[in-house]
XYZ file of C-alpha atoms in Angstrom:
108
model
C 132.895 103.546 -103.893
C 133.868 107.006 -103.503
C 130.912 109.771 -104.062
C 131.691 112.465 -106.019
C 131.211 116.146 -104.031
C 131.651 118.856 -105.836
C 128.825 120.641 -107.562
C 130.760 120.998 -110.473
C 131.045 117.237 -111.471
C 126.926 117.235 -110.291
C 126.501 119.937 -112.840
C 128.469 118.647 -115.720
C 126.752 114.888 -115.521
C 123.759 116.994 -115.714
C 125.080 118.806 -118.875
C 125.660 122.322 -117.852
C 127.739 124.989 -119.292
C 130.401 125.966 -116.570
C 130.256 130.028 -115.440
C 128.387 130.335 -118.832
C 131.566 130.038 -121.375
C 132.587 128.165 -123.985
C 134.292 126.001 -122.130
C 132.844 122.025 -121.528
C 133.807 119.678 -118.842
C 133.368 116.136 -118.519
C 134.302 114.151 -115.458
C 135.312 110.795 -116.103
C 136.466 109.378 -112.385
C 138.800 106.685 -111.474
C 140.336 105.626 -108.577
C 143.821 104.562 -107.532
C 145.507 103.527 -105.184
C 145.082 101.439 -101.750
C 144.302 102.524 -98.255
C 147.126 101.071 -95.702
C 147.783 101.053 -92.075
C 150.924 102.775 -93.364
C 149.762 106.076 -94.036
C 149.711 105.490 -98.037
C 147.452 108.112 -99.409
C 144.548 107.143 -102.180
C 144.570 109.537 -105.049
C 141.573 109.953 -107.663
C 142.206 110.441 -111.327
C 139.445 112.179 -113.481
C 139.570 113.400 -116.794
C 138.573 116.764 -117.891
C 137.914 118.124 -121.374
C 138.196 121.578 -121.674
C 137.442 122.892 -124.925
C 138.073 126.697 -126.200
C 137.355 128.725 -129.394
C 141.228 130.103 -129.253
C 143.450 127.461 -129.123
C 144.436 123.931 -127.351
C 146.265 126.572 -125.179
C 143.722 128.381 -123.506
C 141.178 124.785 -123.516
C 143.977 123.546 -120.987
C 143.697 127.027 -118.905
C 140.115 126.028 -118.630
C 140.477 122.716 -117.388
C 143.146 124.113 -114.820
C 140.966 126.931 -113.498
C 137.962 124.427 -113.378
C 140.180 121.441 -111.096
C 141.655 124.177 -108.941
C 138.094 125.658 -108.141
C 136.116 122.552 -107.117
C 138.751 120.314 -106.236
C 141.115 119.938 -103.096
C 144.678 118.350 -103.369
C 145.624 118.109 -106.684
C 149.003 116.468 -107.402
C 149.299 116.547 -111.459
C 147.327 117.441 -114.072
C 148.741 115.962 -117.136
C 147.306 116.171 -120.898
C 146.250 113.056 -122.651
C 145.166 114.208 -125.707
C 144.683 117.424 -127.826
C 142.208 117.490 -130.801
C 139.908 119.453 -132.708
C 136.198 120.105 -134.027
C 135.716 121.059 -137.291
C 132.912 122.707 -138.935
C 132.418 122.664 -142.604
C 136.532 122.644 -143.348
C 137.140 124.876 -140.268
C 138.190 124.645 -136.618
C 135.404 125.287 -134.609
C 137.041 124.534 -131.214
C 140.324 123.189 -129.982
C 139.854 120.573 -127.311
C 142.449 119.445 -124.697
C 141.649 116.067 -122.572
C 143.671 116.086 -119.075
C 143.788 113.737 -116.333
C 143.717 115.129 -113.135
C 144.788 113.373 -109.708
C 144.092 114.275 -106.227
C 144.290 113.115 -102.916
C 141.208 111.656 -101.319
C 140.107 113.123 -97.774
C 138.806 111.121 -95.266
C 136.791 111.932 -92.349
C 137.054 110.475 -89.204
């Protein structure tokens, strides 16, 4: 099992607005991949949900800026799905759900 590192991912199991916006993230992790004698790399998919009050547009931004500030490696970021909240027959927030993958670092 692979532990997660980043205080980010320890503060959003824990429920915590990120840099006090309006932006949520969940970490969902997976892993993927196989360690060889080869040199073949293991990569870690998790999936973010970045959620804005302007549009799926700037929920994505936030899930970017989040990955590429508390994680190392990234090799895609790709969106699964884009929905969003409504409140009494209006959008509330736009939400954007991305998985992210990046390579796993090993210590000696």
């Amino acid at each position: 099992k692979l532990e997660e590192n980043t205080e980010s991912v320890r503060r959003q199991r824990a429920g915590l607005d990120l840099n006090g916006s309006n932006t949520r993230v969940i970490a969902i992790p997976r892993i993927q991949g196989l360690t060889g004698r080869h040199g073949m790399s293991v990569v870690k998919l998790i999936e973010l949900v970045g959620e804005s009050p302007v549009g799926w547009e700037d929920a994505m931004k936030q899930v970017i800026d989040e990955a590429q500030q508390t994680l190392r490696g990234i090799t895609r970021i790709g969106v699964i799905e884009q929905d969003v909240r409504m409140i009494n027959d209006r959008i509330d927030v736009w939400r954007v759900r991305a998985r992210v993958s990046f390579r796993v670092e090993r210590t000696a």
